[in-house]
């Protein structure tokens, strides 16, 4: 190590650290950012206090818990001494197979780092075990488990220079240059987040919406204050007579279904001879604070279907909803059914969509009366839910994949992340109107009113069993946002049997899985009944993408072909080129 160069880099590190601190403090001094960290910490302490109370109220229980931890440490001490003496010793604790934090050989070959790693694994496993064994109410337990995993992820020795062998080598080899680069990126990311850290997960300079993302040719043929409707240009001489209208979630931008040409579901669907319309939701500002579910249904879903039918000169459409867009589609169908209407919807497809939220997974950690009330107070001031807060919540669900690897790579190794289109889309967040978001959280996640048949919207009580049109429902096996078990439970509420398909991978990769890549697999089986665990043994596994299965299901309803349709169909004059202007508005 060059000590002079190292000292110079330390001085630069302090300088860059000052810039990062200034970027953090400036918005707080001028009142742009109001910290609510004290409220968050209070909730963490209150939740973990319930776990501590369970273990401390009984002295015998306390001793048992302490003995387990101390016993693990003693076993580790004995194992480490054997290794230092040149003997072989089996590890007392091993990282999970998919845990990439300890892949560097030094974590295993060096007795010091091996002992540090195992000590951390023992402690974190012990802490998580305390939560799992505590006899407390289920919601508190779920929150405590989440918080403990967040804390365990944050204090991992892999996250610190002095306790990570790879970071030590990098720092010594570059005379601390890596830390200077990392601190510079940290300052830039705090500045980009308006005073809050916006971790860069990809090289954003490599992507441009409308150029190498969301580049399928088409036209915006209609717009209002909530959405633009895009119709894509045909690439075949004839097309399926019934067009497809896709309703994406409004908590993310629609182009997850139109990434690069190789991954684009929309481009693929057009190439198969489908007339495709897609809703591009507005990125709302505070002026839309009062727009609620009824507005999104009438001026979003129903208006898009009406325009698509006119533009395609078709009395019917196939409707597709993704995630919360699918929830909105199901609510719309139930609302129509309550009055004996169908709005010309021939079939409905749901991608990773929940309508029964009783098993909604880890997102329910953020859902209780106290937390929703707190969020509503904050939205009352701003009028919207900031997109980065929602993005942070999703990232925290997989913090060891979506937060800490980037902290280590960006700010400690000083390396810019690789270009990755899905992560660029993930960081391109949108705001949510206060009224709409509050309605969704309360009626779906908190009270599960839709599944219970108690939800009322625009003067009608919604009953999912009155939805009797053909439905296709896709779940993904590793989904942490719309768990497969939850999706499976929900489709049983419809009034007509559903074609249920389970795809491999997760909420995004399981959906965006083009046939040409020959990745993952999907399962088909009997009509959903009971629990997912009972369905799987009866299901048949198929290699590759589920997309052709969906296309075959769609065309089975009506395979009539008609001449291809130009965007707008002569009824609506194109407003601008796809992907339109709404999707380009950043938060």
Coordinates of C-alpha atoms in Angstrom, one line a residue:
X1 CA 0.0 0.0 0.0
X2 CA 1.2 3.5 -0.9
X3 CA 0.7 5.4 2.3
X4 CA 1.0 8.8 0.6
X5 CA -1.7 7.9 -1.9
X6 CA -3.8 6.4 0.8
X7 CA -3.6 9.6 2.9
X8 CA -4.5 11.7 -0.2
X9 CA -7.5 9.5 -0.8
X10 CA -8.6 9.8 2.8
X11 CA -8.6 13.6 2.4
X12 CA -10.7 13.2 -0.8
X13 CA -13.0 10.9 1.1
X14 CA -13.6 13.5 3.7
X15 CA -14.3 16.1 1.0
X16 CA -16.8 13.8 -0.8
X17 CA -18.4 12.9 2.6
X18 CA -19.0 16.6 3.2
X19 CA -20.8 16.8 -0.1
X20 CA -23.0 13.8 0.8
X21 CA -23.8 15.4 4.2
X22 CA -24.7 18.7 2.5
X23 CA -26.9 16.9 0.0
X24 CA -28.7 15.2 3.0
X25 CA -29.0 18.3 5.2
X26 CA -29.9 20.9 2.6
X27 CA -33.5 19.8 2.0
X28 CA -34.1 19.4 5.7
X29 CA -32.9 22.9 6.4
X30 CA -35.2 24.4 3.8
X31 CA -38.2 22.3 4.9
X32 CA -38.4 20.3 1.6
X33 CA -37.9 17.0 3.5
X34 CA -39.5 16.1 6.8
X35 CA -38.0 13.1 8.5
X36 CA -40.3 10.5 10.0
X37 CA -37.5 8.2 11.2
X38 CA -38.5 8.6 14.8
X39 CA -42.0 7.3 14.1
X40 CA -40.5 4.3 12.2
X41 CA -38.0 3.5 15.0
X42 CA -40.8 3.8 17.6
X43 CA -42.9 1.2 15.7
X44 CA -39.8 -1.1 15.4
X45 CA -39.1 -0.9 19.2
X46 CA -42.8 -1.4 20.1
X47 CA -43.0 -4.5 17.8
X48 CA -39.8 -6.0 19.1
X49 CA -40.8 -5.2 22.6
X50 CA -43.7 -7.7 22.3
X51 CA -41.2 -10.4 21.4
X52 CA -38.8 -9.4 24.2
X53 CA -41.7 -9.4 26.7
X54 CA -42.7 -13.0 25.8
X55 CA -39.2 -14.3 26.5
X56 CA -38.4 -12.2 29.5
X57 CA -41.7 -12.7 31.4
X58 CA -40.7 -16.3 32.2
X59 CA -37.2 -16.7 33.7
X60 CA -36.9 -20.3 32.6
X61 CA -37.8 -19.3 29.0
X62 CA -35.2 -16.6 29.2
X63 CA -32.5 -19.0 30.4
X64 CA -33.3 -21.5 27.6
X65 CA -33.0 -18.7 25.0
X66 CA -29.7 -17.6 26.4
X67 CA -28.4 -21.1 26.6
X68 CA -29.1 -21.8 23.0
X69 CA -27.1 -18.7 21.9
X70 CA -24.2 -19.3 24.3
X71 CA -24.1 -23.0 23.3
X72 CA -23.8 -22.0 19.7
X73 CA -20.9 -19.7 20.5
X74 CA -19.1 -22.3 22.5
X75 CA -19.4 -24.8 19.7
X76 CA -18.0 -22.2 17.3
X77 CA -15.1 -21.4 19.7
X78 CA -14.2 -25.1 19.8
X79 CA -14.5 -25.4 16.0
X80 CA -12.3 -22.3 15.5
X81 CA -9.6 -23.6 17.9
X82 CA -9.5 -26.9 16.0
X83 CA -9.0 -25.0 12.7
X84 CA -6.3 -22.8 14.1
X85 CA -4.6 -26.0 15.3
X86 CA -4.6 -27.4 11.8
X87 CA -7.5 -29.8 12.3
X88 CA -10.6 -30.1 10.1
X89 CA -13.8 -29.0 11.7
X90 CA -17.4 -28.9 10.4
X91 CA -19.0 -25.4 10.3
X92 CA -21.4 -24.7 13.1
X93 CA -23.4 -22.4 10.9
X94 CA -23.7 -22.3 7.1
X95 CA -25.2 -19.6 4.9
X96 CA -28.2 -20.4 2.8
X97 CA -27.5 -21.8 -0.7
X98 CA -28.7 -18.6 -2.4
X99 CA -27.0 -16.3 0.0
X100 CA -24.3 -14.6 -2.1
X101 CA -22.9 -12.4 0.7
X102 CA -20.2 -14.9 1.7
X103 CA -19.0 -16.2 -1.7
X104 CA -15.5 -14.9 -1.4
X105 CA -13.1 -17.8 -0.6
X106 CA -11.6 -16.0 2.4
X107 CA -14.9 -16.3 4.2
X108 CA -14.2 -20.0 4.4
X109 CA -10.4 -20.3 4.1
X110 CA -9.5 -17.7 6.7
X111 CA -10.3 -18.8 10.2
X112 CA -10.9 -15.3 11.4
X113 CA -13.4 -14.3 8.7
X114 CA -14.9 -17.8 8.9
X115 CA -15.5 -17.4 12.7
X116 CA -16.9 -13.9 12.1
X117 CA -19.3 -15.2 9.4
X118 CA -20.5 -18.1 11.6
X119 CA -20.9 -15.9 14.6
X120 CA -23.1 -13.6 12.6
X121 CA -25.1 -16.5 11.2
X122 CA -25.6 -18.0 14.6
X123 CA -26.8 -14.7 16.1
X124 CA -29.2 -13.8 13.3
X125 CA -30.7 -17.3 13.1
X126 CA -31.1 -17.2 16.9
X127 CA -32.9 -13.8 16.8
X128 CA -35.2 -15.0 13.9
X129 CA -35.9 -18.1 15.9
X130 CA -37.0 -16.0 18.9
X131 CA -39.6 -14.3 16.8
X132 CA -40.9 -17.5 15.2
X133 CA -41.3 -19.2 18.6
X134 CA -42.9 -16.3 20.4
X135 CA -46.5 -16.8 21.1
X136 CA -47.8 -13.4 20.1
X137 CA -50.5 -12.2 17.7
X138 CA -49.8 -13.2 14.0
X139 CA -49.6 -9.6 12.6
X140 CA -47.1 -8.5 15.3
X141 CA -45.1 -11.7 14.7
X142 CA -45.0 -11.0 11.0
X143 CA -43.8 -7.4 11.6
X144 CA -41.2 -8.5 14.1
X145 CA -39.9 -11.2 11.7
X146 CA -39.6 -8.5 9.0
X147 CA -37.8 -6.0 11.3
X148 CA -35.4 -8.6 12.6
X149 CA -34.5 -9.7 9.1
X150 CA -33.9 -6.0 8.2
X151 CA -31.7 -5.4 11.2
X152 CA -29.8 -8.7 10.5
X153 CA -29.3 -7.7 6.9
X154 CA -28.0 -4.3 7.9
X155 CA -25.4 -5.5 10.4
X156 CA -24.0 -8.3 8.3
X157 CA -20.1 -8.3 8.4
X158 CA -20.2 -8.3 4.6
X159 CA -21.5 -4.7 4.7
X160 CA -18.4 -3.2 6.4
X161 CA -14.9 -2.6 5.0
X162 CA -13.0 -3.9 8.1
X163 CA -15.0 -7.1 8.3
X164 CA -15.3 -8.0 4.6
X165 CA -12.1 -9.6 3.2
X166 CA -13.0 -8.7 -0.4
X167 CA -13.5 -5.0 0.6
X168 CA -10.3 -5.0 2.5
X169 CA -8.3 -6.4 -0.5
X170 CA -10.0 -3.8 -2.8
X171 CA -9.3 -0.9 -0.4
X172 CA -5.6 -1.9 0.1
X173 CA -5.0 -2.6 -3.6
X174 CA -6.5 0.8 -4.7
X175 CA -5.1 2.8 -1.7
X176 CA -8.7 3.7 -0.8
X177 CA -9.6 5.0 -4.2
X178 CA -12.7 2.7 -4.2
X179 CA -14.0 4.5 -1.1
X180 CA -13.6 7.9 -2.7
X181 CA -15.5 6.8 -5.8
X182 CA -18.2 5.2 -3.5
X183 CA -18.6 8.4 -1.5
X184 CA -18.9 10.4 -4.6
X185 CA -21.7 8.1 -5.9
X186 CA -23.3 8.3 -2.4
X187 CA -23.5 12.1 -2.6
X188 CA -24.9 11.9 -6.2
X189 CA -27.6 9.4 -5.1
X190 CA -28.6 11.5 -2.1
X191 CA -28.8 14.5 -4.4
X192 CA -30.9 12.5 -6.9
X193 CA -33.2 11.5 -4.2
X194 CA -33.9 15.0 -3.1
X195 CA -32.2 14.5 0.3
X196 CA -33.0 10.8 0.6
X197 CA -30.8 8.0 -0.6
X198 CA -31.9 6.7 -3.9
X199 CA -29.7 3.7 -4.4
X200 CA -28.7 3.2 -8.0
X201 CA -29.3 -0.4 -9.0
X202 CA -28.3 0.0 -12.6
X203 CA -26.5 2.2 -15.0
X204 CA -29.3 4.6 -15.9
X205 CA -27.3 6.3 -18.6
X206 CA -27.7 3.2 -20.8
X207 CA -31.5 3.4 -21.1
X208 CA -33.9 5.7 -22.8
X209 CA -37.7 5.2 -22.7
X210 CA -39.0 5.2 -26.2
X211 CA -35.6 4.3 -27.7
X212 CA -34.3 1.0 -26.1
X213 CA -37.2 0.6 -23.7
X214 CA -40.9 0.8 -24.5
X215 CA -39.9 1.0 -28.2
X216 CA -42.7 -1.2 -29.8
X217 CA -44.2 1.0 -32.6
X218 CA -47.6 2.4 -31.9
X219 CA -49.6 5.6 -31.3
X220 CA -51.3 7.3 -28.4
X221 CA -54.9 7.5 -29.7
X222 CA -56.6 8.9 -26.6
X223 CA -55.8 10.6 -23.3
X224 CA -57.5 12.2 -20.3
X225 CA -56.1 13.4 -17.0
X226 CA -55.6 9.8 -15.7
X227 CA -54.3 7.9 -18.6
X228 CA -53.1 7.7 -22.2
X229 CA -54.3 4.8 -24.4
X230 CA -51.7 3.3 -26.7
X231 CA -52.6 1.2 -29.8
X232 CA -49.7 -0.7 -31.3
X233 CA -49.0 -0.9 -35.0
X234 CA -49.8 -4.3 -36.5
X235 CA -47.0 -6.4 -38.0
X236 CA -49.2 -9.1 -39.6
X237 CA -51.7 -8.8 -42.5
X238 CA -54.5 -10.2 -40.5
X239 CA -55.2 -10.1 -36.8
X240 CA -57.5 -11.7 -34.3
X241 CA -60.9 -10.2 -34.5
X242 CA -61.2 -9.4 -30.8
X243 CA -58.6 -6.9 -29.6
X244 CA -56.7 -7.0 -26.3
X245 CA -56.7 -4.2 -23.7
X246 CA -54.0 -4.4 -21.1
X247 CA -54.5 -2.6 -17.7
X248 CA -51.1 -2.4 -16.0
X249 CA -50.6 -1.4 -12.3
X250 CA -50.5 2.3 -11.6
X251 CA -47.9 1.9 -8.9
X252 CA -45.3 1.2 -11.7
X253 CA -45.0 2.1 -15.4
X254 CA -46.5 -0.1 -18.0
X255 CA -43.3 -0.7 -20.0
X256 CA -42.4 -3.7 -17.8
X257 CA -44.4 -5.4 -20.5
X258 CA -42.4 -3.7 -23.2
X259 CA -38.7 -3.8 -22.2
X260 CA -36.2 -4.5 -24.9
X261 CA -37.5 -6.2 -28.1
X262 CA -36.4 -9.7 -26.9
X263 CA -38.3 -9.4 -23.6
X264 CA -41.4 -7.4 -24.7
X265 CA -44.7 -9.2 -24.1
X266 CA -46.4 -6.4 -26.1
X267 CA -44.2 -6.8 -29.1
X268 CA -44.6 -10.6 -29.0
X269 CA -48.4 -10.3 -28.7
X270 CA -48.5 -8.0 -31.8
X271 CA -46.3 -10.4 -33.7
X272 CA -48.8 -13.2 -32.9
X273 CA -51.5 -11.2 -34.7
X274 CA -53.2 -9.5 -31.8
X275 CA -54.5 -5.9 -31.8
X276 CA -53.0 -4.6 -28.6
X277 CA -54.1 -1.6 -26.5
X278 CA -52.3 -0.6 -23.3
X279 CA -53.2 1.9 -20.6
X280 CA -50.4 4.2 -19.7
X281 CA -51.3 5.7 -16.3
X282 CA -50.5 9.3 -15.5
X283 CA -47.7 10.0 -12.9
X284 CA -50.0 12.1 -10.7
X285 CA -49.2 15.3 -9.0
X286 CA -51.0 16.8 -6.0
X287 CA -53.7 18.3 -8.3
X288 CA -55.1 14.7 -8.7
X289 CA -55.1 14.0 -4.9
X290 CA -58.8 13.3 -4.8
X291 CA -58.9 10.9 -7.7
X292 CA -60.2 7.6 -6.3
X293 CA -61.0 4.0 -7.3
X294 CA -64.2 5.1 -9.0
X295 CA -62.3 7.6 -11.1
X296 CA -59.6 5.1 -12.1
X297 CA -62.4 2.6 -13.0
X298 CA -64.6 5.0 -15.0
X299 CA -61.9 7.2 -16.6
X300 CA -59.3 4.5 -16.8
X301 CA -60.4 0.9 -17.3
X302 CA -63.9 1.5 -18.7
X303 CA -62.9 4.4 -20.9
X304 CA -59.9 2.4 -22.3
X305 CA -62.3 -0.5 -23.2
X306 CA -64.8 1.9 -24.8
X307 CA -62.1 3.6 -26.9
X308 CA -60.5 0.3 -27.9
X309 CA -63.8 -1.1 -29.1
X310 CA -64.4 2.0 -31.3
X311 CA -60.9 2.1 -32.6
X312 CA -60.9 -1.6 -33.5
X313 CA -64.5 -1.6 -34.7
X314 CA -65.1 -4.6 -32.4
X315 CA -68.1 -5.1 -30.1
X316 CA -65.9 -7.1 -27.7
X317 CA -62.4 -7.0 -26.2
X318 CA -60.2 -9.4 -24.2
X319 CA -59.2 -7.5 -21.0
X320 CA -55.9 -8.2 -19.3
X321 CA -54.9 -6.9 -15.8
X322 CA -51.5 -7.1 -14.2
X323 CA -51.0 -7.0 -10.4
X324 CA -53.1 -4.1 -8.9
X325 CA -54.3 -3.4 -12.5
X326 CA -55.8 -6.9 -12.3
X327 CA -57.4 -6.1 -9.0
X328 CA -58.9 -3.0 -10.6
X329 CA -60.1 -5.1 -13.5
X330 CA -61.8 -7.7 -11.2
X331 CA -63.5 -4.8 -9.3
X332 CA -64.7 -3.3 -12.6
X333 CA -66.1 -6.7 -13.7
X334 CA -67.9 -7.1 -10.4
X335 CA -69.2 -3.6 -10.6
X336 CA -70.6 -4.2 -14.1
X337 CA -72.0 -7.6 -13.1
X338 CA -73.9 -6.0 -10.2
X339 CA -76.0 -4.2 -12.9
X340 CA -76.1 -7.0 -15.4
X341 CA -73.6 -5.3 -17.7
X342 CA -70.4 -6.5 -19.4
X343 CA -69.1 -3.4 -21.3
X344 CA -68.2 -5.8 -24.2
X345 CA -65.6 -7.7 -22.3
X346 CA -65.3 -11.2 -23.8
X347 CA -62.7 -12.6 -21.4
X348 CA -60.5 -11.5 -18.5
X349 CA -56.8 -12.4 -17.9
X350 CA -55.1 -11.7 -14.6
X351 CA -51.3 -11.6 -14.2
X352 CA -50.2 -12.1 -10.5
X353 CA -53.5 -10.6 -9.3
X354 CA -55.0 -10.8 -5.8
X355 CA -58.6 -10.3 -5.0
X356 CA -58.5 -12.1 -1.7
X357 CA -55.9 -10.5 0.5
X358 CA -56.1 -12.8 3.5
X359 CA -52.8 -14.4 2.5
X360 CA -51.2 -11.4 0.9
X361 CA -47.7 -12.1 2.1
X362 CA -45.0 -9.8 3.4
X363 CA -46.6 -6.6 2.2
X364 CA -49.0 -6.9 5.0
X365 CA -46.2 -6.0 7.3
X366 CA -46.9 -2.4 6.3
X367 CA -50.6 -2.7 6.7
X368 CA -52.4 -2.0 10.0
X369 CA -54.7 0.7 11.2
X370 CA -51.9 2.6 12.9
X371 CA -49.6 2.6 9.9
X372 CA -52.3 3.4 7.4
X373 CA -53.5 6.3 9.5
X374 CA -49.9 7.6 9.7
X375 CA -49.6 7.3 5.9
X376 CA -52.9 9.1 5.3
X377 CA -51.7 12.0 7.5
X378 CA -48.6 12.3 5.4
X379 CA -50.5 12.1 2.1
X380 CA -52.9 14.8 3.5
X381 CA -50.0 17.2 3.4
X382 CA -48.6 16.2 0.0
X383 CA -51.7 14.9 -1.8
X384 CA -49.8 11.9 -3.2
X385 CA -47.8 8.9 -2.1
X386 CA -44.3 9.4 -3.3
X387 CA -43.1 6.7 -5.7
X388 CA -39.7 6.3 -4.0
X389 CA -41.4 5.4 -0.7
X390 CA -43.3 2.6 -2.4
X391 CA -40.2 1.5 -4.2
X392 CA -38.3 1.4 -0.9
X393 CA -41.0 -0.8 0.6
X394 CA -40.7 -3.3 -2.3
X395 CA -36.9 -3.3 -2.1
X396 CA -37.0 -4.0 1.7
X397 CA -39.0 -7.2 1.1
X398 CA -35.8 -8.5 -0.6
X399 CA -33.2 -6.3 1.0
X400 CA -30.4 -8.9 0.7
X401 CA -30.9 -8.9 -3.0
X402 CA -32.1 -5.3 -3.8
X403 CA -30.4 -3.1 -1.2
X404 CA -27.3 -4.4 0.5
X405 CA -25.5 -5.8 -2.6
X406 CA -25.8 -2.4 -4.2
X407 CA -24.6 -0.6 -1.0
X408 CA -21.5 -2.8 -1.0
X409 CA -20.9 -2.6 -4.7
X410 CA -21.6 1.1 -5.2
X411 CA -20.4 2.8 -2.1
X412 CA -17.7 0.5 -0.7
X413 CA -16.3 -1.1 -3.8
X414 CA -16.8 2.1 -5.8
X415 CA -18.1 0.2 -8.8
X416 CA -21.0 1.5 -10.9
X417 CA -23.8 -1.2 -11.3
X418 CA -24.2 -3.0 -14.6
X419 CA -27.0 -2.0 -17.0
X420 CA -30.1 -4.0 -16.4
X421 CA -33.4 -3.0 -17.9
X422 CA -35.7 -4.5 -15.3
X423 CA -33.8 -2.6 -12.5
X424 CA -34.0 0.6 -14.5
X425 CA -37.8 0.1 -14.7
X426 CA -37.9 -0.7 -11.0
X427 CA -36.2 2.6 -10.2
X428 CA -38.5 4.5 -12.5
X429 CA -41.2 4.9 -9.9
X430 CA -44.6 6.7 -9.9
X431 CA -46.6 8.7 -7.4
X432 CA -50.0 7.6 -6.2
X433 CA -53.1 9.8 -5.6
X434 CA -53.9 10.0 -1.9
X435 CA -57.6 9.0 -2.3
X436 CA -56.9 6.1 -4.5
X437 CA -54.1 4.6 -2.5
X438 CA -56.0 5.0 0.8
X439 CA -59.1 3.2 -0.7
X440 CA -56.9 0.4 -1.9
X441 CA -55.0 -0.2 1.3
X442 CA -58.1 0.0 3.5
X443 CA -60.6 -2.0 1.5
X444 CA -58.3 -4.6 0.1
X445 CA -55.3 -5.2 2.3
X446 CA -56.7 -4.1 5.7
X447 CA -60.3 -5.2 5.7
X448 CA -60.3 -7.6 2.7
X449 CA -63.8 -6.2 1.8
X450 CA -63.7 -7.3 -1.8
X451 CA -63.3 -11.0 -1.0
X452 CA -65.9 -10.8 1.7
X453 CA -68.5 -9.3 -0.6
X454 CA -68.7 -6.1 1.5
X455 CA -67.0 -3.6 -0.9
X456 CA -69.2 -0.9 -2.3
X457 CA -68.2 1.3 -5.2
X458 CA -70.2 3.9 -7.0
X459 CA -73.4 2.8 -5.5
X460 CA -73.0 -0.9 -6.1
X461 CA -72.1 -3.8 -3.8
X462 CA -69.5 -6.0 -5.4
X463 CA -69.8 -9.8 -5.5
X464 CA -67.0 -11.6 -7.3
X465 CA -69.2 -14.7 -7.8
X466 CA -71.2 -12.7 -10.3
X467 CA -68.2 -12.6 -12.7
X468 CA -69.2 -15.4 -15.1
X469 CA -67.1 -14.6 -18.2
X470 CA -64.0 -16.8 -19.0
X471 CA -61.0 -16.0 -16.9
X472 CA -57.3 -16.9 -17.1
X473 CA -55.2 -16.4 -14.0
X474 CA -51.4 -16.5 -13.8
X475 CA -49.5 -16.8 -10.5
X476 CA -45.8 -17.1 -10.0
X477 CA -44.2 -19.6 -7.7
X478 CA -41.7 -17.2 -6.0
X479 CA -43.9 -14.1 -5.9
X480 CA -43.3 -12.0 -2.7
X481 CA -45.8 -9.3 -3.7
X482 CA -48.8 -11.4 -4.9
X483 CA -48.1 -14.8 -3.4
X484 CA -49.2 -17.8 -5.5
X485 CA -51.3 -19.2 -2.6
X486 CA -53.1 -15.8 -2.4
X487 CA -53.8 -15.7 -6.1
X488 CA -55.0 -19.3 -6.1
X489 CA -57.4 -18.6 -3.2
X490 CA -58.8 -15.5 -4.9
X491 CA -59.7 -17.1 -8.2
X492 CA -62.0 -19.5 -6.5
X493 CA -64.3 -16.6 -5.7
X494 CA -65.3 -16.1 -9.3
X495 CA -68.6 -17.4 -10.5
X496 CA -67.1 -19.4 -13.4
X497 CA -64.1 -21.9 -13.3
X498 CA -60.8 -20.2 -14.0
X499 CA -57.8 -21.5 -16.0
X500 CA -55.1 -21.3 -13.4
X501 CA -51.5 -21.4 -14.4
X502 CA -48.5 -21.3 -12.1
X503 CA -45.3 -20.0 -13.6
X504 CA -41.7 -20.4 -12.3
X505 CA -39.7 -17.4 -10.8
X506 CA -41.2 -14.3 -9.3
X507 CA -43.6 -11.3 -9.7
X508 CA -41.7 -9.8 -12.7
X509 CA -39.4 -12.5 -14.2
X510 CA -42.2 -15.1 -14.1
X511 CA -44.4 -12.8 -16.2
X512 CA -41.8 -11.4 -18.5
X513 CA -40.5 -14.7 -19.8
X514 CA -40.5 -14.8 -23.6
X515 CA -40.6 -18.2 -25.3
X516 CA -37.4 -17.7 -27.2
X517 CA -35.4 -17.6 -24.0
X518 CA -36.5 -21.1 -23.0
X519 CA -36.3 -20.2 -19.3
X520 CA -38.3 -21.4 -16.3
X521 CA -41.5 -23.5 -16.6
X522 CA -45.2 -23.4 -15.9
X523 CA -47.8 -25.8 -14.4
X524 CA -51.3 -26.5 -15.4
X525 CA -53.8 -28.6 -13.6
X526 CA -57.4 -29.1 -12.4
X527 CA -59.8 -26.4 -11.5
X528 CA -58.6 -24.5 -8.3
X529 CA -60.2 -25.8 -5.1
X530 CA -58.9 -25.7 -1.6
X531 CA -55.3 -24.8 -1.0
X532 CA -52.5 -24.5 -3.6
X533 CA -50.5 -27.3 -1.8
X534 CA -53.2 -29.7 -2.8
X535 CA -53.2 -28.6 -6.5
X536 CA -49.5 -28.8 -7.1
X537 CA -49.2 -32.6 -6.9
X538 CA -51.9 -32.9 -9.5
X539 CA -50.4 -30.3 -11.9
X540 CA -48.4 -31.0 -15.0
X541 CA -45.1 -29.2 -15.5
X542 CA -44.3 -27.7 -18.9
X543 CA -40.9 -26.3 -19.8
X544 CA -40.5 -22.7 -21.0
X545 CA -42.8 -19.8 -21.2
X546 CA -46.6 -19.7 -20.4
X547 CA -47.2 -17.1 -23.2
X548 CA -48.2 -19.7 -25.9
X549 CA -50.6 -21.3 -23.5
X550 CA -52.3 -18.0 -22.9
X551 CA -52.5 -17.3 -26.6
X552 CA -54.0 -20.7 -27.3
X553 CA -56.6 -20.1 -24.5
X554 CA -57.4 -16.7 -26.0
X555 CA -57.9 -17.8 -29.6
X556 CA -60.0 -20.8 -28.5
X557 CA -62.8 -18.3 -27.6
X558 CA -62.9 -16.9 -31.2
X559 CA -60.3 -17.5 -33.8
X560 CA -61.9 -15.2 -36.4
X561 CA -59.3 -13.2 -38.3
X562 CA -59.8 -9.7 -39.8
X563 CA -57.6 -7.3 -41.8
X564 CA -55.0 -5.6 -39.6
X565 CA -56.0 -2.3 -38.0
X566 CA -54.1 0.9 -38.1
X567 CA -53.9 2.8 -34.8
X568 CA -57.0 4.9 -34.2
X569 CA -59.0 3.0 -36.9
X570 CA -59.9 6.3 -38.5
X571 CA -62.0 7.1 -35.5
X572 CA -59.3 8.6 -33.2
X573 CA -56.6 10.7 -34.6
X574 CA -53.2 9.7 -33.2
X575 CA -51.9 12.2 -30.6
X576 CA -48.3 11.2 -30.5
X577 CA -45.9 8.2 -31.0
X578 CA -45.9 5.4 -28.4
X579 CA -44.9 5.2 -25.6
X580 CA -46.4 8.7 -25.1
X581 CA -45.6 11.5 -22.8
X582 CA -47.2 10.3 -19.5
X583 CA -44.7 7.5 -19.1
X584 CA -41.8 9.9 -19.4
X585 CA -42.8 11.9 -16.4
X586 CA -40.3 11.1 -13.6
X587 CA -40.9 11.3 -9.9

